[in-house]
Amino acid sequence: MPQIKKAAVIGAGTMGSGIASHLTNAGVPVVLLDLPREGGGDRSAVARGAVERLLRASPPPFMHRDNAALITPGNLDDDLHLLADVDWIAEAIVERIEVKRDLYRRIDPVRRAGSFVSSNTSTLPLSMLVEGMPDTFRRDFCITHFFNPVRYMRLLEIVAGPDTRPEVIDVLTRFCDVALGKGVVPCRDTPGFLGNRVGVFALQAGLVEAAAQGLTVEEADAVMGRPMGIPKTGLFGLYDLIGLDLMLDVVNSLAAPLPDDDPFHQVAPGIPVVRTLVAAGHTGNKGGAGFYRTREAGGRPVRDAVDLASGEYRPAKRPVPDAARAGERDGLRALVEHPDPCGRFAWRVLARTLSYAASLIPEVADTPLPVDEAMKLGYGWARGPFEMIDALDPAWFRERLSADGFPVPPALEAVAGDTFYRVHDGRIEQRARDGYVPVERAPGIQRLTDLKRTRERILGNDVASLWDVGEGVACVEFHSKANALSPQSMAVLAQSVVRASEEFRALLVHNDGAHFSVGFNLEFALDCARRKTWSALETALRDFQDACRACSYATVPVVAAPSGLGLGGGFEVLVHCDALQVHANTTVGLVETLVGVVPSGGGCKAMLHRWTQDARDADEAQSGALRVFDLIGKARTAVSPQEARPLRLMRDRDRVTMNRDRLLTEGKALALALADGYAPPAPPAFIALGREGMAVMDAVLDDLVAKGIALPHDVVVSRALARLLCGGDAQRGTSVSEDDLLALERETFIDLASTAATVARIEHMLETGRPLRN
Ligand code: NAI
């Protein structure tokens, strides 16, 4: 089967540049072409400027800045010949059919016969795009619809035309899944495909119902966010993020091809204030203001929100509606049954959206799965529409729809007293036209969430669990809020190591939450500091260290497969595993100094070992220890494995997975590969750097103070860190054991936690999510 070894992207705007940079993340060289810049100078300035913008963008589109060198910028007048040797041409130019067709006519004669061509169109039907094109072109053509930002949004919708060769779809599906890490959902050639058809409907229904129920912008976002299992950006926040003007275009182009009786037309007009805001230039985040804006007042940022009736800005509030609280505590049904306007809003948005999704079967898909996948992968919903109907209870949902005068779609009638998904004979099945069929995923795609539905938990508590994931591998799952690690989480980790050593061949540490772990539970640390219960803190730290050490010295291999954030204590778990299978967007680092403490789960010790293990004497160990001083002192993080490796936050033996849904399978395979003849490592020994070492670190610190980079409490924290890394009071050149260093970690943590400035840092982080500079 052919491979994608070289690609071209045409159109260097938002999407084209995003696709190009992400291709380089997969190691694929890319030709990036846009219109020529006329009037002298660099004719490829558009594409070249796009690469420069990519390097400045946040969150970073490149997994490493060096990847930019894999992009060859060019222009469509002078560089068309560069298309002759590429395997895939991805078109991402303006959404105008004639412009796209014109481009296809120009590229067809120069491209290699049999190379693939795809369009990133959001709304234009494939049938129209290829009208008048030769058969050879139609056979090589499909739609690959990426979402913005390309590196981070997981959904890729792929659409084949009647003439598209199966090989085009097969190769691109596999490549986009494995190499680009996308959740590939095959779609029919219907308007808006799956994600936008339902997602844009939900947004518009949200606007209409928020206004109808008299909700404020903030109230609507507080409800149509976490309580519904939707990202906390919410409704109006997402509108601001996408851009109000772009949304007007998207809604129009989505509505245009839909038949008159499609319910989308009822919500498409939205609310008048959108046009008022756009007319005033308030197009959302990119325009500096939208439904929300941030302004300076008295030297501080103040957030405003728009009054939906008057269109005027007023200071924003942070409401926590009762309905939202009920929903978060007791689930979706409690949210939509809540009698206040926020509850009514939730009900009416979901009634409209979920019944619309159900009405699209079988037009857009034969079964619920692709629709649910599209919403989860493309819009970040925790559950897809059909999973939400199951959570509400389909029979209840149907009755309530009828009672409130909403039409009941046939797919919902057909599911009768059952649910759209069920577990049967140890498998997850979904409702199809004539009964249930198994939920099939591509080989290697596996989610812990699915697996758990068909297994009994081995052990666990409210915040962590151990599962049997098959083939002799057990898996520890953290499942607290943001997977902050408490003594209870670590107790399960420690028990799991024991259990795995007795009954399994290997242990995996993995979860499919948004984040592997954001670190040690700060609330616990703060509570100890406020009540001065130092012995409780000492015990918790010791237990944390023991659980991490248990991972290192288990008699079976322990492999972690993280994604999202693996910070602080979360990273300390990772650093004690034998190997990692890391998702390519994972951010790792020891960030404890930001809250005025030092890593104390063995993180200082482990990083010191990584940087000094080959040193023969204190002089050789000195430079490695300085690197660790820099790494931990500055709370450096790496946003990809490519960045993590040079910092030794990841090692050569660690592996990378682009698709999160492959982490479990690939992590398990890595663990099993290590299992045969496995022997745990010997405990490390360290060389004390003594007072001389601390003096070197002090000099670095003095320089940071002189430059205004290190603030007073940074100095306190860094001095304590330096002492720890140099082996405390031990004489330079003497040997320091692992136990000594772990004791120093605990002592340093507790010393720092007893300072008012550290308590202030922790409080600030818990309140705002941002570090306090003091
Ligand atoms: P954009 O406006 O950011 O970029 C379009 C690029 O096309 C510009 O660099 C422009 O110079 C270039 N261009 C214009 N006319 C051209 C021509 N005749 N030949 C070659 N290049 C030409 O647009 P964006 O947002 O990147 O959209 C590109 C495509 O991706 C569209 O089809 C859009 O519907 C689709 N899309 C956009 C998403 C988004 O969030 N912006 C999401 C998913 C799909």
PDB file of N, CA and C in Angstrom, residues 675-734:
ATOM      1  N   ALA A 675       8.390  -7.397  29.675  1.00  0.00           N
ATOM      2  CA  ALA A 675       8.085  -8.359  30.743  1.00  0.00           C
ATOM      3  C   ALA A 675       9.003  -9.583  30.752  1.00  0.00           C
ATOM      4  N   ASP A 676       9.389 -10.070  29.570  1.00  0.00           N
ATOM      5  CA  ASP A 676      10.201 -11.279  29.542  1.00  0.00           C
ATOM      6  C   ASP A 676      11.572 -11.015  30.132  1.00  0.00           C
ATOM      7  N   GLY A 677      11.933 -11.792  31.145  1.00  0.00           N
ATOM      8  CA  GLY A 677      13.256 -11.646  31.762  1.00  0.00           C
ATOM      9  C   GLY A 677      13.442 -10.322  32.467  1.00  0.00           C
ATOM     10  N   TYR A 678      12.322  -9.712  32.884  1.00  0.00           N
ATOM     11  CA  TYR A 678      12.423  -8.393  33.512  1.00  0.00           C
ATOM     12  C   TYR A 678      13.137  -8.449  34.871  1.00  0.00           C
ATOM     13  N   ALA A 679      14.028  -7.522  35.108  1.00  0.00           N
ATOM     14  CA  ALA A 679      14.642  -7.377  36.435  1.00  0.00           C
ATOM     15  C   ALA A 679      14.617  -5.897  36.791  1.00  0.00           C
ATOM     16  N   PRO A 680      14.180  -5.568  38.008  1.00  0.00           N
ATOM     17  CA  PRO A 680      14.117  -4.146  38.378  1.00  0.00           C
ATOM     18  C   PRO A 680      15.514  -3.532  38.471  1.00  0.00           C
ATOM     19  N   PRO A 681      15.613  -2.212  38.303  1.00  0.00           N
ATOM     20  CA  PRO A 681      16.928  -1.564  38.368  1.00  0.00           C
ATOM     21  C   PRO A 681      17.477  -1.535  39.795  1.00  0.00           C
ATOM     22  N   ALA A 682      18.790  -1.357  39.920  1.00  0.00           N
ATOM     23  CA  ALA A 682      19.408  -1.206  41.245  1.00  0.00           C
ATOM     24  C   ALA A 682      19.175   0.224  41.718  1.00  0.00           C
ATOM     25  N   PRO A 683      19.069   0.424  43.034  1.00  0.00           N
ATOM     26  CA  PRO A 683      18.874   1.797  43.529  1.00  0.00           C
ATOM     27  C   PRO A 683      20.069   2.675  43.153  1.00  0.00           C
ATOM     28  N   PRO A 684      19.818   3.914  42.782  1.00  0.00           N
ATOM     29  CA  PRO A 684      20.919   4.799  42.391  1.00  0.00           C
ATOM     30  C   PRO A 684      21.699   5.309  43.599  1.00  0.00           C
ATOM     31  N   ALA A 685      22.930   5.725  43.354  1.00  0.00           N
ATOM     32  CA  ALA A 685      23.698   6.420  44.396  1.00  0.00           C
ATOM     33  C   ALA A 685      24.114   7.767  43.811  1.00  0.00           C
ATOM     34  N   PHE A 686      24.342   8.723  44.661  1.00  0.00           N
ATOM     35  CA  PHE A 686      24.632  10.096  44.215  1.00  0.00           C
ATOM     36  C   PHE A 686      25.916  10.602  44.850  1.00  0.00           C
ATOM     37  N   ILE A 687      26.484  11.636  44.223  1.00  0.00           N
ATOM     38  CA  ILE A 687      27.698  12.242  44.773  1.00  0.00           C
ATOM     39  C   ILE A 687      27.336  13.616  45.335  1.00  0.00           C
ATOM     40  N   ALA A 688      27.643  13.829  46.611  1.00  0.00           N
ATOM     41  CA  ALA A 688      27.329  15.128  47.223  1.00  0.00           C
ATOM     42  C   ALA A 688      28.184  16.224  46.596  1.00  0.00           C
ATOM     43  N   LEU A 689      27.560  17.388  46.404  1.00  0.00           N
ATOM     44  CA  LEU A 689      28.301  18.522  45.808  1.00  0.00           C
ATOM     45  C   LEU A 689      28.704  19.538  46.870  1.00  0.00           C
ATOM     46  N   GLY A 690      28.127  19.390  48.048  1.00  0.00           N
ATOM     47  CA  GLY A 690      28.544  20.194  49.194  1.00  0.00           C
ATOM     48  C   GLY A 690      28.397  21.695  49.003  1.00  0.00           C
ATOM     49  N   ARG A 691      29.082  22.435  49.874  1.00  0.00           N
ATOM     50  CA  ARG A 691      28.975  23.904  49.867  1.00  0.00           C
ATOM     51  C   ARG A 691      29.442  24.504  48.542  1.00  0.00           C
ATOM     52  N   GLU A 692      30.461  23.870  47.951  1.00  0.00           N
ATOM     53  CA  GLU A 692      30.979  24.386  46.670  1.00  0.00           C
ATOM     54  C   GLU A 692      29.876  24.334  45.610  1.00  0.00           C
ATOM     55  N   GLY A 693      29.134  23.245  45.617  1.00  0.00           N
ATOM     56  CA  GLY A 693      28.031  23.105  44.644  1.00  0.00           C
ATOM     57  C   GLY A 693      26.982  24.172  44.863  1.00  0.00           C
ATOM     58  N   MET A 694      26.649  24.387  46.126  1.00  0.00           N
ATOM     59  CA  MET A 694      25.622  25.402  46.428  1.00  0.00           C
ATOM     60  C   MET A 694      26.096  26.784  46.004  1.00  0.00           C
ATOM     61  N   ALA A 695      27.411  27.044  46.154  1.00  0.00           N
ATOM     62  CA  ALA A 695      27.948  28.357  45.767  1.00  0.00           C
ATOM     63  C   ALA A 695      27.776  28.574  44.259  1.00  0.00           C
ATOM     64  N   VAL A 696      27.988  27.520  43.471  1.00  0.00           N
ATOM     65  CA  VAL A 696      27.809  27.646  42.014  1.00  0.00           C
ATOM     66  C   VAL A 696      26.341  27.971  41.692  1.00  0.00           C
ATOM     67  N   MET A 697      25.437  27.265  42.352  1.00  0.00           N
ATOM     68  CA  MET A 697      24.006  27.522  42.105  1.00  0.00           C
ATOM     69  C   MET A 697      23.603  28.908  42.592  1.00  0.00           C
ATOM     70  N   ASP A 698      24.179  29.326  43.703  1.00  0.00           N
ATOM     71  CA  ASP A 698      23.916  30.670  44.226  1.00  0.00           C
ATOM     72  C   ASP A 698      24.307  31.743  43.214  1.00  0.00           C
ATOM     73  N   ALA A 699      25.442  31.510  42.552  1.00  0.00           N
ATOM     74  CA  ALA A 699      25.913  32.494  41.573  1.00  0.00           C
ATOM     75  C   ALA A 699      24.911  32.607  40.420  1.00  0.00           C
ATOM     76  N   VAL A 700      24.378  31.457  39.996  1.00  0.00           N
ATOM     77  CA  VAL A 700      23.361  31.472  38.938  1.00  0.00           C
ATOM     78  C   VAL A 700      22.148  32.274  39.408  1.00  0.00           C
ATOM     79  N   LEU A 701      21.783  32.039  40.649  1.00  0.00           N
ATOM     80  CA  LEU A 701      20.619  32.702  41.229  1.00  0.00           C
ATOM     81  C   LEU A 701      20.846  34.212  41.342  1.00  0.00           C
ATOM     82  N   ASP A 702      22.040  34.604  41.784  1.00  0.00           N
ATOM     83  CA  ASP A 702      22.349  36.035  41.902  1.00  0.00           C
ATOM     84  C   ASP A 702      22.160  36.730  40.561  1.00  0.00           C
ATOM     85  N   ASP A 703      22.587  36.040  39.517  1.00  0.00           N
ATOM     86  CA  ASP A 703      22.451  36.598  38.177  1.00  0.00           C
ATOM     87  C   ASP A 703      20.966  36.806  37.829  1.00  0.00           C
ATOM     88  N   LEU A 704      20.119  35.811  38.184  1.00  0.00           N
ATOM     89  CA  LEU A 704      18.683  35.916  37.895  1.00  0.00           C
ATOM     90  C   LEU A 704      18.053  37.043  38.713  1.00  0.00           C
ATOM     91  N   VAL A 705      18.548  37.254  39.927  1.00  0.00           N
ATOM     92  CA  VAL A 705      18.034  38.351  40.761  1.00  0.00           C
ATOM     93  C   VAL A 705      18.428  39.678  40.124  1.00  0.00           C
ATOM     94  N   ALA A 706      19.701  39.757  39.703  1.00  0.00           N
ATOM     95  CA  ALA A 706      20.188  41.009  39.109  1.00  0.00           C
ATOM     96  C   ALA A 706      19.390  41.361  37.857  1.00  0.00           C
ATOM     97  N   LYS A 707      18.969  40.337  37.107  1.00  0.00           N
ATOM     98  CA  LYS A 707      18.202  40.602  35.877  1.00  0.00           C
ATOM     99  C   LYS A 707      16.714  40.818  36.161  1.00  0.00           C
ATOM    100  N   GLY A 708      16.331  40.714  37.432  1.00  0.00           N
ATOM    101  CA  GLY A 708      14.923  40.927  37.779  1.00  0.00           C
ATOM    102  C   GLY A 708      14.050  39.721  37.459  1.00  0.00           C
ATOM    103  N   ILE A 709      14.666  38.585  37.152  1.00  0.00           N
ATOM    104  CA  ILE A 709      13.877  37.390  36.805  1.00  0.00           C
ATOM    105  C   ILE A 709      13.428  36.670  38.080  1.00  0.00           C
ATOM    106  N   ALA A 710      14.344  36.548  39.063  1.00  0.00           N
ATOM    107  CA  ALA A 710      14.002  35.846  40.305  1.00  0.00           C
ATOM    108  C   ALA A 710      13.522  36.853  41.344  1.00  0.00           C
ATOM    109  N   LEU A 711      12.321  36.596  41.904  1.00  0.00           N
ATOM    110  CA  LEU A 711      11.736  37.463  42.929  1.00  0.00           C
ATOM    111  C   LEU A 711      12.119  36.926  44.315  1.00  0.00           C
ATOM    112  N   PRO A 712      11.825  37.705  45.380  1.00  0.00           N
ATOM    113  CA  PRO A 712      12.307  37.294  46.710  1.00  0.00           C
ATOM    114  C   PRO A 712      11.988  35.834  47.085  1.00  0.00           C
ATOM    115  N   HIS A 713      10.750  35.413  46.867  1.00  0.00           N
ATOM    116  CA  HIS A 713      10.457  34.044  47.303  1.00  0.00           C
ATOM    117  C   HIS A 713      11.052  33.002  46.355  1.00  0.00           C
ATOM    118  N   ASP A 714      11.288  33.392  45.114  1.00  0.00           N
ATOM    119  CA  ASP A 714      12.012  32.487  44.203  1.00  0.00           C
ATOM    120  C   ASP A 714      13.389  32.176  44.790  1.00  0.00           C
ATOM    121  N   VAL A 715      13.989  33.195  45.384  1.00  0.00           N
ATOM    122  CA  VAL A 715      15.334  33.015  45.951  1.00  0.00           C
ATOM    123  C   VAL A 715      15.282  32.018  47.104  1.00  0.00           C
ATOM    124  N   VAL A 716      14.270  32.175  47.973  1.00  0.00           N
ATOM    125  CA  VAL A 716      14.133  31.257  49.107  1.00  0.00           C
ATOM    126  C   VAL A 716      13.966  29.814  48.595  1.00  0.00           C
ATOM    127  N   VAL A 717      13.070  29.661  47.626  1.00  0.00           N
ATOM    128  CA  VAL A 717      12.761  28.315  47.112  1.00  0.00           C
ATOM    129  C   VAL A 717      13.995  27.740  46.402  1.00  0.00           C
ATOM    130  N   SER A 718      14.661  28.550  45.605  1.00  0.00           N
ATOM    131  CA  SER A 718      15.802  28.051  44.835  1.00  0.00           C
ATOM    132  C   SER A 718      16.978  27.688  45.740  1.00  0.00           C
ATOM    133  N   ARG A 719      17.185  28.470  46.792  1.00  0.00           N
ATOM    134  CA  ARG A 719      18.266  28.137  47.743  1.00  0.00           C
ATOM    135  C   ARG A 719      17.982  26.770  48.373  1.00  0.00           C
ATOM    136  N   ALA A 720      16.735  26.577  48.755  1.00  0.00           N
ATOM    137  CA  ALA A 720      16.369  25.296  49.381  1.00  0.00           C
ATOM    138  C   ALA A 720      16.563  24.151  48.378  1.00  0.00           C
ATOM    139  N   LEU A 721      16.199  24.426  47.116  1.00  0.00           N
ATOM    140  CA  LEU A 721      16.365  23.405  46.066  1.00  0.00           C
ATOM    141  C   LEU A 721      17.850  23.092  45.865  1.00  0.00           C
ATOM    142  N   ALA A 722      18.677  24.145  45.860  1.00  0.00           N
ATOM    143  CA  ALA A 722      20.115  23.962  45.649  1.00  0.00           C
ATOM    144  C   ALA A 722      20.707  23.077  46.753  1.00  0.00           C
ATOM    145  N   ARG A 723      20.295  23.361  47.960  1.00  0.00           N
ATOM    146  CA  ARG A 723      20.823  22.577  49.089  1.00  0.00           C
ATOM    147  C   ARG A 723      20.446  21.103  48.921  1.00  0.00           C
ATOM    148  N   LEU A 724      19.202  20.879  48.539  1.00  0.00           N
ATOM    149  CA  LEU A 724      18.724  19.505  48.339  1.00  0.00           C
ATOM    150  C   LEU A 724      19.547  18.800  47.248  1.00  0.00           C
ATOM    151  N   LEU A 725      19.685  19.477  46.108  1.00  0.00           N
ATOM    152  CA  LEU A 725      20.369  18.849  44.967  1.00  0.00           C
ATOM    153  C   LEU A 725      21.854  18.609  45.253  1.00  0.00           C
ATOM    154  N   CYS A 726      22.416  19.402  46.165  1.00  0.00           N
ATOM    155  CA  CYS A 726      23.836  19.241  46.478  1.00  0.00           C
ATOM    156  C   CYS A 726      24.061  18.212  47.577  1.00  0.00           C
ATOM    157  N   GLY A 727      22.969  17.633  48.080  1.00  0.00           N
ATOM    158  CA  GLY A 727      23.111  16.563  49.078  1.00  0.00           C
ATOM    159  C   GLY A 727      23.058  17.058  50.504  1.00  0.00           C
ATOM    160  N   GLY A 728      22.472  18.240  50.724  1.00  0.00           N
ATOM    161  CA  GLY A 728      22.308  18.747  52.089  1.00  0.00           C
ATOM    162  C   GLY A 728      23.649  19.083  52.714  1.00  0.00           C
ATOM    163  N   ASP A 729      23.840  18.590  53.931  1.00  0.00           N
ATOM    164  CA  ASP A 729      25.065  18.934  54.660  1.00  0.00           C
ATOM    165  C   ASP A 729      26.218  17.972  54.364  1.00  0.00           C
ATOM    166  N   ALA A 730      25.995  17.007  53.468  1.00  0.00           N
ATOM    167  CA  ALA A 730      27.059  16.022  53.192  1.00  0.00           C
ATOM    168  C   ALA A 730      28.272  16.702  52.554  1.00  0.00           C
ATOM    169  N   GLN A 731      29.436  16.198  52.858  1.00  0.00           N
ATOM    170  CA  GLN A 731      30.706  16.735  52.320  1.00  0.00           C
ATOM    171  C   GLN A 731      30.799  16.490  50.822  1.00  0.00           C
ATOM    172  N   ARG A 732      31.329  17.462  50.090  1.00  0.00           N
ATOM    173  CA  ARG A 732      31.489  17.304  48.641  1.00  0.00           C
ATOM    174  C   ARG A 732      32.269  16.019  48.338  1.00  0.00           C
ATOM    175  N   GLY A 733      31.765  15.266  47.390  1.00  0.00           N
ATOM    176  CA  GLY A 733      32.468  14.062  46.950  1.00  0.00           C
ATOM    177  C   GLY A 733      32.050  12.800  47.688  1.00  0.00           C
ATOM    178  N   THR A 734      31.324  12.958  48.823  1.00  0.00           N
ATOM    179  CA  THR A 734      30.890  11.738  49.528  1.00  0.00           C
ATOM    180  C   THR A 734      29.638  11.180  48.860  1.00  0.00           C
TER     181      THR A 734
END
